[in-house]
Amino acid sequence: MKFHHVLVSSFLCCTCFMAAPALSRESTPAAAPQESVLPTSVAMREVQAPDRSRPIPAPVSISQDPRPTLDATTFINTMRAAWTYKRIAEAGGWPVLPPNTVLKSGDKNPLVAVLRKRLSLEGDLPSDKIGSDVVDAELTAAIKRFQARHGLPESGAMREKTLEALNVSALTRHRQLAASAQRLMGTTFPFGERYVVVNIPSATVEAVESGQVSRRYVAIVGKADRPSPTLETRISAVNLNPTWTVPVSLIKKDIIPHVRRDPSYLDKMKIRILDAKGQEIDPQSLDWSTQKVASYTLRQDPGVLNSLGQMRIDMPNKEAVYMHDTPTKRLFAQDSRFHSSGCVRVADIASFAEWLLRDTSGPAGGWTKAAIETAISSTVRQDIRLEKPVPVTWVYLTGYATKDGTVHFRKDVYGLDDLKLEPDAKTLDVPATSSIAPRRS
């Protein structure tokens, strides 16, 4: 079977240091909240000032190909691809290239023929082009197609990361596809006119409209020991200039030691101490040699230092995670963006908010990106409820296939593909329907 490929540029990561969920749905109501609370075990970087001594690099380039990672046909397409890769594995798989092999445009090397055969088995290179030992323009284009499908920079040269992906076995690829399809089974996600998809292994956010990706954003997702969860919910509000309430665990583990070393720390970070009546307390009036400060509320003011950045996307869910801005924007330029503690940070979040708020009344008739940025510049808290909530899903797809037969792979950063598949996962019939729900007996 020959695959056709979507050109998807390298997917890189950003950072949201959100911790293991500690809040209930009631703690983060669907209505625009009066404050934003980050769950416990938040990394210390959340309350550190960003380094502004160097210019902030632009987010890494990613493809804006219109075909979404997830739609109502992804399950069946991925299952079909899994069976195809199973057959490739049973036929002997593909050749492995030696470690440290580097091949680039113009090179002549006996290993080029091996590379050509390898690429032809997945359809990146036509099968009638496998004889030459020269890296010509056609082979360079085939390498780029392979790199695009694996979220790698499309250099057209085979170096370390491309070689690593090429040498992953066909059996492993089959298992990735089967495991990803299994994770999609039983979902009731309401694919509609507009929805949002976060594929965690790709570290990207897709705003999907009329079956096409309207906008795709670089994101930062959870690190391996604080993974972002899979979920399905609805985006209900956009919070501009949010405050941040410091979790008790962070007060004890990080804030108190910081203040002991530097009594002016709270002032520098724009963090206020409030009593049970909401009255502000002078930090110097408290005993920092004990843990009693944790009984007070510590709240960070809105602004450029705020750990949530200047915007929070409210999406009530039992995991107490959400999407938000960040003061640490340089991390959007990294190739690997698995740094957060659960939440998803979004590059160019004002553009994302503009898309979300398209059907919501705003200044001069609508919430344009300029209107959003103007509201943020006022530094005043503003909670904007979406007139039409937008469905959102966070998925974990290390292997998936799109409608045109293109098969994509990403690294299994959380090690979920290594978990034992359910007995039926290897023998599932490929249904004739495009429904992503499993066939019932």
CSV table of C-alpha atoms in Angstrom, one decimal:
chain,number,residue,atom,x,y,z
A,1,MET,CA,0.0,0.0,0.0
A,2,LYS,CA,1.3,3.4,-0.9
A,3,PHE,CA,0.9,6.3,1.5
A,4,HIS,CA,0.5,10.0,0.5
A,5,HIS,CA,1.9,12.4,3.0
A,6,VAL,CA,0.9,15.7,4.6
A,7,LEU,CA,3.8,18.1,5.1
A,8,VAL,CA,3.8,18.8,8.8
A,9,SER,CA,6.8,20.7,10.1
A,10,SER,CA,8.6,20.0,13.3
A,11,PHE,CA,6.4,20.1,16.3
A,12,LEU,CA,8.1,21.7,19.2
A,13,CYS,CA,7.3,22.2,22.8
A,14,CYS,CA,6.5,25.0,25.2
A,15,THR,CA,6.3,25.1,28.9
A,16,CYS,CA,3.4,25.2,31.4
A,17,PHE,CA,4.4,24.2,34.8
A,18,MET,CA,1.0,23.1,36.0
A,19,ALA,CA,1.0,20.4,38.6
A,20,ALA,CA,-0.8,17.2,39.3
A,21,PRO,CA,-4.5,18.0,39.4
A,22,ALA,CA,-5.7,19.0,42.9
A,23,LEU,CA,-8.8,21.0,42.1
A,24,SER,CA,-12.3,19.7,41.5
A,25,ARG,CA,-14.6,20.9,38.8
A,26,GLU,CA,-16.3,23.0,41.4
A,27,SER,CA,-13.0,24.7,42.2
A,28,THR,CA,-12.7,26.0,38.7
A,29,PRO,CA,-16.3,26.9,37.7
A,30,ALA,CA,-17.5,27.1,34.2
A,31,ALA,CA,-18.4,30.7,34.8
A,32,ALA,CA,-15.6,33.2,34.4
A,33,PRO,CA,-13.6,32.8,37.6
A,34,GLN,CA,-12.6,35.6,40.0
A,35,GLU,CA,-9.2,34.2,40.1
A,36,SER,CA,-7.0,31.5,38.5
A,37,VAL,CA,-5.7,28.8,40.7
A,38,LEU,CA,-2.9,26.6,39.7
A,39,PRO,CA,-3.0,23.1,41.3
A,40,THR,CA,-0.3,21.8,43.7
A,41,SER,CA,3.3,20.8,43.0
A,42,VAL,CA,3.8,23.7,40.7
A,43,ALA,CA,7.4,24.1,39.6
A,44,MET,CA,9.4,26.9,41.1
A,45,ARG,CA,9.9,28.5,37.7
A,46,GLU,CA,6.2,29.6,37.9
A,47,VAL,CA,7.1,32.2,40.4
A,48,GLN,CA,10.4,33.4,38.9
A,49,ALA,CA,10.7,36.5,36.8
A,50,PRO,CA,11.4,35.8,33.1
A,51,ASP,CA,14.8,36.6,31.8
A,52,ARG,CA,14.5,39.7,29.7
A,53,SER,CA,18.2,40.3,29.1
A,54,ARG,CA,18.0,38.5,25.7
A,55,PRO,CA,15.6,39.0,22.8
A,56,ILE,CA,12.8,36.5,22.8
A,57,PRO,CA,13.1,34.1,19.7
A,58,ALA,CA,10.1,33.5,17.5
A,59,PRO,CA,8.2,30.3,18.0
A,60,VAL,CA,9.4,27.4,15.9
A,61,SER,CA,7.9,27.1,12.5
A,62,ILE,CA,5.2,24.4,12.2
A,63,SER,CA,3.1,23.4,9.2
A,64,GLN,CA,-0.3,25.1,8.7
A,65,ASP,CA,-1.5,22.2,6.6
A,66,PRO,CA,-5.3,22.2,6.7
A,67,ARG,CA,-5.9,18.5,7.5
A,68,PRO,CA,-6.5,18.0,11.2
A,69,THR,CA,-4.8,15.5,13.4
A,70,LEU,CA,-8.2,14.3,14.7
A,71,ASP,CA,-11.6,14.1,13.0
A,72,ALA,CA,-14.4,11.6,12.9
A,73,THR,CA,-12.5,9.3,10.6
A,74,THR,CA,-9.2,9.2,12.5
A,75,PHE,CA,-10.0,5.9,14.3
A,76,ILE,CA,-10.8,4.0,11.1
A,77,ASN,CA,-7.9,5.5,9.2
A,78,THR,CA,-5.5,4.7,12.0
A,79,MET,CA,-6.7,1.1,12.3
A,80,ARG,CA,-6.3,0.6,8.6
A,81,ALA,CA,-2.7,2.0,8.8
A,82,ALA,CA,-2.0,-0.3,11.8
A,83,TRP,CA,-2.9,-3.4,9.7
A,84,THR,CA,-0.8,-2.2,6.8
A,85,TYR,CA,2.3,-1.7,9.1
A,86,LYS,CA,1.6,-5.1,10.6
A,87,ARG,CA,1.8,-6.7,7.2
A,88,ILE,CA,5.1,-4.8,6.5
A,89,ALA,CA,6.5,-6.1,9.8
A,90,GLU,CA,5.4,-9.7,9.0
A,91,ALA,CA,7.0,-9.4,5.5
A,92,GLY,CA,10.4,-8.7,7.2
A,93,GLY,CA,10.1,-4.9,7.9
A,94,TRP,CA,12.6,-2.5,6.4
A,95,PRO,CA,16.4,-2.2,6.3
A,96,VAL,CA,18.3,-0.5,9.1
A,97,LEU,CA,20.9,2.1,8.4
A,98,PRO,CA,24.2,2.0,10.4
A,99,PRO,CA,24.6,4.3,13.4
A,100,ASN,CA,26.1,7.8,12.7
A,101,THR,CA,25.1,7.7,9.0
A,102,VAL,CA,24.8,11.2,7.5
A,103,LEU,CA,23.5,11.7,4.0
A,104,LYS,CA,22.8,15.0,2.3
A,105,SER,CA,22.1,16.4,-1.1
A,106,GLY,CA,24.7,15.5,-3.6
A,107,ASP,CA,26.3,12.7,-1.6
A,108,LYS,CA,27.2,9.4,-3.4
A,109,ASN,CA,27.3,6.4,-1.1
A,110,PRO,CA,26.3,2.7,-1.3
A,111,LEU,CA,24.0,3.4,1.7
A,112,VAL,CA,21.9,5.7,-0.5
A,113,ALA,CA,20.3,2.6,-2.1
A,114,VAL,CA,19.5,1.3,1.3
A,115,LEU,CA,17.8,4.6,2.2
A,116,ARG,CA,15.9,4.6,-1.0
A,117,LYS,CA,14.5,1.1,-0.3
A,118,ARG,CA,13.6,2.2,3.2
A,119,LEU,CA,11.7,5.2,2.1
A,120,SER,CA,9.9,3.4,-0.6
A,121,LEU,CA,8.4,0.9,1.8
A,122,GLU,CA,6.3,3.7,3.4
A,123,GLY,CA,5.6,5.5,0.1
A,124,ASP,CA,7.8,8.5,0.6
A,125,LEU,CA,9.7,7.5,-2.5
A,126,PRO,CA,8.3,5.8,-5.6
A,127,SER,CA,9.4,2.1,-5.8
A,128,ASP,CA,10.9,2.6,-9.2
A,129,LYS,CA,13.4,5.1,-7.8
A,130,ILE,CA,15.3,2.8,-5.5
A,131,GLY,CA,18.4,2.0,-7.6
A,132,SER,CA,20.6,5.1,-7.5
A,133,ASP,CA,23.3,5.6,-5.0
A,134,VAL,CA,23.2,9.4,-5.2
A,135,VAL,CA,21.2,11.8,-3.0
A,136,ASP,CA,19.4,13.7,-5.8
A,137,ALA,CA,16.5,16.2,-5.7
A,138,GLU,CA,13.9,13.5,-5.8
A,139,LEU,CA,15.4,11.7,-2.8
A,140,THR,CA,15.9,15.0,-0.9
A,141,ALA,CA,12.1,15.6,-1.4
A,142,ALA,CA,11.3,12.1,-0.1
A,143,ILE,CA,13.4,12.7,3.0
A,144,LYS,CA,11.5,15.9,3.6
A,145,ARG,CA,8.2,14.0,3.3
A,146,PHE,CA,9.4,11.5,5.8
A,147,GLN,CA,10.6,14.3,8.2
A,148,ALA,CA,7.3,16.1,7.9
A,149,ARG,CA,5.3,13.0,8.9
A,150,HIS,CA,7.5,12.5,12.0
A,151,GLY,CA,7.4,16.1,13.1
A,152,LEU,CA,11.1,16.7,12.3
A,153,PRO,CA,12.7,19.8,10.7
A,154,GLU,CA,12.3,19.4,7.0
A,155,SER,CA,16.0,19.8,6.1
A,156,GLY,CA,16.1,17.1,3.4
A,157,ALA,CA,19.3,15.7,4.9
A,158,MET,CA,19.5,12.5,7.0
A,159,ARG,CA,21.2,13.2,10.3
A,160,GLU,CA,20.9,11.9,13.8
A,161,LYS,CA,17.2,12.6,14.5
A,162,THR,CA,16.0,11.5,11.0
A,163,LEU,CA,18.2,8.4,11.3
A,164,GLU,CA,16.7,7.5,14.6
A,165,ALA,CA,13.2,7.8,13.2
A,166,LEU,CA,14.1,5.7,10.1
A,167,ASN,CA,15.5,2.9,12.2
A,168,VAL,CA,12.3,2.5,14.3
A,169,SER,CA,11.0,-0.9,13.4
A,170,ALA,CA,7.8,-1.5,11.4
A,171,LEU,CA,6.5,-3.6,14.3
A,172,THR,CA,7.0,-0.7,16.7
A,173,ARG,CA,5.1,1.6,14.3
A,174,HIS,CA,2.3,-0.9,14.1
A,175,ARG,CA,2.1,-0.9,17.9
A,176,GLN,CA,2.0,2.9,18.0
A,177,LEU,CA,-0.9,3.0,15.6
A,178,ALA,CA,-2.8,0.2,17.4
A,179,ALA,CA,-2.3,1.8,20.8
A,180,SER,CA,-3.3,5.2,19.5
A,181,ALA,CA,-6.4,3.8,17.9
A,182,GLN,CA,-7.2,2.0,21.1
A,183,ARG,CA,-7.0,5.3,23.0
A,184,LEU,CA,-9.6,6.7,20.7
A,185,MET,CA,-12.1,3.9,21.2
A,186,GLY,CA,-15.3,4.8,23.0
A,187,THR,CA,-14.8,8.6,22.7
A,188,THR,CA,-18.0,10.6,22.4
A,189,PHE,CA,-16.3,13.8,21.4
A,190,PRO,CA,-18.8,16.0,19.5
A,191,PHE,CA,-17.0,16.8,16.2
A,192,GLY,CA,-18.9,19.8,14.9
A,193,GLU,CA,-18.4,22.9,12.9
A,194,ARG,CA,-15.7,24.2,15.3
A,195,TYR,CA,-13.5,22.4,17.8
A,196,VAL,CA,-10.0,22.4,19.2
A,197,VAL,CA,-7.5,19.5,19.3
A,198,VAL,CA,-4.3,19.3,21.4
A,199,ASN,CA,-2.2,16.3,20.4
A,200,ILE,CA,0.1,16.0,23.3
A,201,PRO,CA,3.0,14.1,21.6
A,202,SER,CA,3.0,16.8,18.8
A,203,ALA,CA,2.9,19.7,21.3
A,204,THR,CA,0.5,21.7,19.1
A,205,VAL,CA,-3.0,23.2,19.3
A,206,GLU,CA,-5.3,23.0,16.3
A,207,ALA,CA,-8.4,25.2,15.8
A,208,VAL,CA,-10.6,23.2,13.5
A,209,GLU,CA,-13.4,24.7,11.5
A,210,SER,CA,-15.5,23.1,8.7
A,211,GLY,CA,-13.3,20.0,8.8
A,212,GLN,CA,-10.1,22.0,8.2
A,213,VAL,CA,-7.4,23.4,10.5
A,214,SER,CA,-8.1,27.1,10.5
A,215,ARG,CA,-5.1,27.9,12.8
A,216,ARG,CA,-2.3,25.7,14.3
A,217,TYR,CA,-0.3,26.9,17.3
A,218,VAL,CA,3.0,25.9,18.9
A,219,ALA,CA,2.4,24.6,22.4
A,220,ILE,CA,4.1,23.4,25.5
A,221,VAL,CA,2.7,20.3,27.2
A,222,GLY,CA,3.4,18.3,30.3
A,223,LYS,CA,6.8,16.6,31.0
A,224,ALA,CA,7.0,12.9,31.5
A,225,ASP,CA,6.8,13.0,35.3
A,226,ARG,CA,3.9,15.5,35.2
A,227,PRO,CA,2.0,14.5,32.1
A,228,SER,CA,-0.8,16.4,30.4
A,229,PRO,CA,-4.0,14.3,30.7
A,230,THR,CA,-6.3,13.2,27.9
A,231,LEU,CA,-9.7,14.8,28.2
A,232,GLU,CA,-12.8,16.1,26.4
A,233,THR,CA,-14.6,19.2,27.5
A,234,ARG,CA,-15.7,22.7,26.3
A,235,ILE,CA,-13.9,26.0,26.3
A,236,SER,CA,-16.3,28.3,28.2
A,237,ALA,CA,-14.4,31.6,28.7
A,238,VAL,CA,-11.3,33.6,28.1
A,239,ASN,CA,-9.8,35.3,31.1
A,240,LEU,CA,-7.7,38.4,30.4
A,241,ASN,CA,-5.1,39.6,32.9
A,242,PRO,CA,-5.8,36.7,35.3
A,243,THR,CA,-4.6,36.6,38.9
A,244,TRP,CA,-2.9,33.5,40.2
A,245,THR,CA,-3.5,32.0,43.6
A,246,VAL,CA,-0.3,30.2,44.9
A,247,PRO,CA,-1.0,26.6,46.0
A,248,VAL,CA,-0.4,25.8,49.6
A,249,SER,CA,2.3,23.2,48.6
A,250,LEU,CA,4.2,25.8,46.7
A,251,ILE,CA,4.0,28.3,49.6
A,252,LYS,CA,5.5,25.8,51.9
A,253,LYS,CA,8.2,24.3,49.6
A,254,ASP,CA,9.2,27.4,47.6
A,255,ILE,CA,7.7,30.7,48.7
A,256,ILE,CA,8.7,30.6,52.4
A,257,PRO,CA,12.3,29.6,51.7
A,258,HIS,CA,12.6,32.3,49.1
A,259,VAL,CA,11.3,35.0,51.4
A,260,ARG,CA,13.6,33.8,54.2
A,261,ARG,CA,16.5,34.4,51.8
A,262,ASP,CA,15.1,37.6,50.3
A,263,PRO,CA,12.4,39.5,52.3
A,264,SER,CA,11.6,41.6,49.2
A,265,TYR,CA,10.8,38.6,47.0
A,266,LEU,CA,7.0,38.9,47.2
A,267,ASP,CA,7.2,42.5,46.2
A,268,LYS,CA,9.4,41.7,43.3
A,269,MET,CA,7.0,39.0,42.1
A,270,LYS,CA,3.9,41.1,42.7
A,271,ILE,CA,2.5,38.6,45.1
A,272,ARG,CA,0.1,39.8,47.9
A,273,ILE,CA,-0.9,38.1,51.1
A,274,LEU,CA,-4.6,38.2,52.0
A,275,ASP,CA,-6.4,37.1,55.2
A,276,ALA,CA,-9.6,35.2,55.4
A,277,LYS,CA,-11.6,38.5,54.9
A,278,GLY,CA,-9.6,39.4,51.8
A,279,GLN,CA,-7.6,42.1,53.6
A,280,GLU,CA,-4.0,42.6,52.5
A,281,ILE,CA,-1.4,41.6,55.1
A,282,ASP,CA,2.1,43.2,55.5
A,283,PRO,CA,4.6,40.3,54.9
A,284,GLN,CA,6.9,41.8,57.5
A,285,SER,CA,4.2,41.3,60.2
A,286,LEU,CA,4.3,37.5,59.7
A,287,ASP,CA,6.7,34.9,61.2
A,288,TRP,CA,8.5,33.4,58.2
A,289,SER,CA,10.4,30.9,60.4
A,290,THR,CA,7.3,28.7,60.6
A,291,GLN,CA,4.8,27.3,58.1
A,292,LYS,CA,1.9,29.4,59.4
A,293,VAL,CA,2.1,31.7,56.3
A,294,ALA,CA,0.5,28.8,54.3
A,295,SER,CA,-2.8,29.5,56.1
A,296,TYR,CA,-3.1,32.8,54.2
A,297,THR,CA,-3.9,33.4,50.6
A,298,LEU,CA,-1.0,34.4,48.4
A,299,ARG,CA,-2.2,35.9,45.1
A,300,GLN,CA,-0.1,37.1,42.2
A,301,ASP,CA,-1.3,40.3,40.5
A,302,PRO,CA,-2.0,40.4,36.8
A,303,GLY,CA,0.9,41.5,34.6
A,304,VAL,CA,3.9,40.3,32.6
A,305,LEU,CA,5.3,38.4,35.6
A,306,ASN,CA,2.1,36.4,36.2
A,307,SER,CA,2.7,32.7,36.0
A,308,LEU,CA,-0.3,32.4,33.7
A,309,GLY,CA,0.9,35.2,31.4
A,310,GLN,CA,-1.8,37.6,30.3
A,311,MET,CA,-4.5,35.1,29.4
A,312,ARG,CA,-6.1,31.9,30.5
A,313,ILE,CA,-8.4,29.7,28.5
A,314,ASP,CA,-11.1,28.4,30.8
A,315,MET,CA,-12.2,24.8,30.1
A,316,PRO,CA,-13.7,23.2,33.2
A,317,ASN,CA,-12.6,19.6,33.7
A,318,LYS,CA,-12.0,17.2,36.6
A,319,GLU,CA,-8.3,17.3,36.0
A,320,ALA,CA,-8.2,21.0,36.7
A,321,VAL,CA,-6.0,21.8,33.7
A,322,TYR,CA,-6.3,24.5,31.1
A,323,MET,CA,-4.5,26.4,28.4
A,324,HIS,CA,-2.8,29.7,29.0
A,325,ASP,CA,-0.2,32.3,28.1
A,326,THR,CA,3.3,32.3,29.7
A,327,PRO,CA,6.0,34.9,30.6
A,328,THR,CA,8.6,32.3,29.5
A,329,LYS,CA,8.0,32.7,25.7
A,330,ARG,CA,11.5,31.7,24.6
A,331,LEU,CA,10.5,28.0,25.2
A,332,PHE,CA,8.2,28.1,22.2
A,333,ALA,CA,11.3,28.2,20.1
A,334,GLN,CA,12.5,24.8,21.3
A,335,ASP,CA,12.3,21.6,19.3
A,336,SER,CA,11.3,19.6,22.4
A,337,ARG,CA,8.5,21.3,24.4
A,338,PHE,CA,7.6,18.8,27.1
A,339,HIS,CA,8.3,21.0,30.1
A,340,SER,CA,5.0,21.8,31.9
A,341,SER,CA,3.4,20.1,34.8
A,342,GLY,CA,0.1,19.4,33.1
A,343,CYS,CA,-1.3,22.5,31.5
A,344,VAL,CA,-0.9,23.6,27.8
A,345,ARG,CA,0.8,26.9,27.1
A,346,VAL,CA,-0.1,28.4,23.7
A,347,ALA,CA,2.1,30.6,21.5
A,348,ASP,CA,0.3,33.7,20.0
A,349,ILE,CA,-2.6,33.1,22.3
A,350,ALA,CA,-4.3,36.4,21.4
A,351,SER,CA,-4.8,35.0,17.9
A,352,PHE,CA,-6.2,31.8,19.4
A,353,ALA,CA,-8.5,33.8,21.6
A,354,GLU,CA,-9.7,35.8,18.6
A,355,TRP,CA,-10.7,32.6,16.9
A,356,LEU,CA,-12.5,31.3,20.0
A,357,LEU,CA,-14.4,34.6,20.5
A,358,ARG,CA,-15.5,35.0,16.9
A,359,ASP,CA,-19.2,34.5,17.8
A,360,THR,CA,-19.0,36.5,21.1
A,361,SER,CA,-20.0,40.2,21.3
A,362,GLY,CA,-17.2,42.5,22.1
A,363,PRO,CA,-15.8,46.1,21.6
A,364,ALA,CA,-17.1,47.6,18.4
A,365,GLY,CA,-19.0,44.5,17.6
A,366,GLY,CA,-16.5,41.8,18.0
A,367,TRP,CA,-13.3,40.5,19.8
A,368,THR,CA,-10.6,41.1,17.2
A,369,LYS,CA,-7.0,40.3,18.1
A,370,ALA,CA,-6.4,44.1,18.3
A,371,ALA,CA,-9.3,44.5,20.7
A,372,ILE,CA,-8.0,41.6,22.9
A,373,GLU,CA,-4.5,43.1,23.0
A,374,THR,CA,-6.0,46.5,23.9
A,375,ALA,CA,-8.0,45.0,26.7
A,376,ILE,CA,-4.8,43.2,28.0
A,377,SER,CA,-2.8,46.4,27.9
A,378,SER,CA,-5.3,48.0,30.3
A,379,THR,CA,-4.1,45.5,32.9
A,380,VAL,CA,-7.7,45.2,34.2
A,381,ARG,CA,-9.1,41.7,34.8
A,382,GLN,CA,-11.7,40.8,32.3
A,383,ASP,CA,-13.5,37.5,32.0
A,384,ILE,CA,-15.2,36.9,28.7
A,385,ARG,CA,-17.7,34.1,28.5
A,386,LEU,CA,-18.0,32.5,25.1
A,387,GLU,CA,-21.6,32.8,23.7
A,388,LYS,CA,-21.0,29.5,22.0
A,389,PRO,CA,-18.7,27.2,24.0
A,390,VAL,CA,-16.1,25.4,21.8
A,391,PRO,CA,-15.5,21.6,22.2
A,392,VAL,CA,-11.9,20.8,23.0
A,393,THR,CA,-10.1,17.5,23.3
A,394,TRP,CA,-6.5,16.6,24.5
A,395,VAL,CA,-5.4,13.4,22.8
A,396,TYR,CA,-2.3,11.2,23.0
A,397,LEU,CA,-1.7,10.0,19.4
A,398,THR,CA,1.9,8.8,18.7
A,399,GLY,CA,0.7,7.3,15.5
A,400,TYR,CA,-2.3,8.4,13.4
A,401,ALA,CA,-3.5,8.5,9.8
A,402,THR,CA,-5.4,11.3,8.0
A,403,LYS,CA,-8.1,11.0,5.4
A,404,ASP,CA,-5.7,10.9,2.5
A,405,GLY,CA,-3.8,7.9,3.9
A,406,THR,CA,-0.9,9.9,5.3
A,407,VAL,CA,0.5,8.2,8.4
A,408,HIS,CA,2.2,10.3,11.0
A,409,PHE,CA,4.3,9.4,14.0
A,410,ARG,CA,5.6,11.1,17.1
A,411,LYS,CA,7.7,10.1,20.0
A,412,ASP,CA,6.0,8.2,22.8
A,413,VAL,CA,7.2,10.8,25.4
A,414,TYR,CA,5.0,9.3,28.2
A,415,GLY,CA,5.7,5.6,27.5
A,416,LEU,CA,2.0,4.8,27.0
A,417,ASP,CA,2.5,2.7,23.9
A,418,ASP,CA,4.6,0.2,26.0
A,419,LEU,CA,1.6,-0.6,28.1
A,420,LYS,CA,0.0,-3.9,27.3
A,421,LEU,CA,-2.7,-3.6,24.7
A,422,GLU,CA,-6.2,-5.0,25.4
A,423,PRO,CA,-6.6,-8.5,23.9
A,424,ASP,CA,-9.0,-7.2,21.2
A,425,ALA,CA,-6.7,-4.4,20.1
A,426,LYS,CA,-4.8,-6.6,17.7
A,427,THR,CA,-7.9,-8.3,16.2
A,428,LEU,CA,-10.3,-5.4,15.8
A,429,ASP,CA,-12.3,-5.5,12.6
A,430,VAL,CA,-11.8,-2.4,10.6
A,431,PRO,CA,-15.3,-1.0,10.5
A,432,ALA,CA,-16.9,0.3,7.3
A,433,THR,CA,-18.2,3.4,9.1
A,434,SER,CA,-16.4,6.6,9.9
A,435,SER,CA,-17.6,6.6,13.4
A,436,ILE,CA,-14.9,6.6,16.1
A,437,ALA,CA,-17.0,4.7,18.5
A,438,PRO,CA,-16.2,1.0,18.8
A,439,ARG,CA,-18.4,-1.6,17.0
A,440,ARG,CA,-20.8,-3.2,19.4
A,441,SER,CA,-21.5,-6.9,19.3
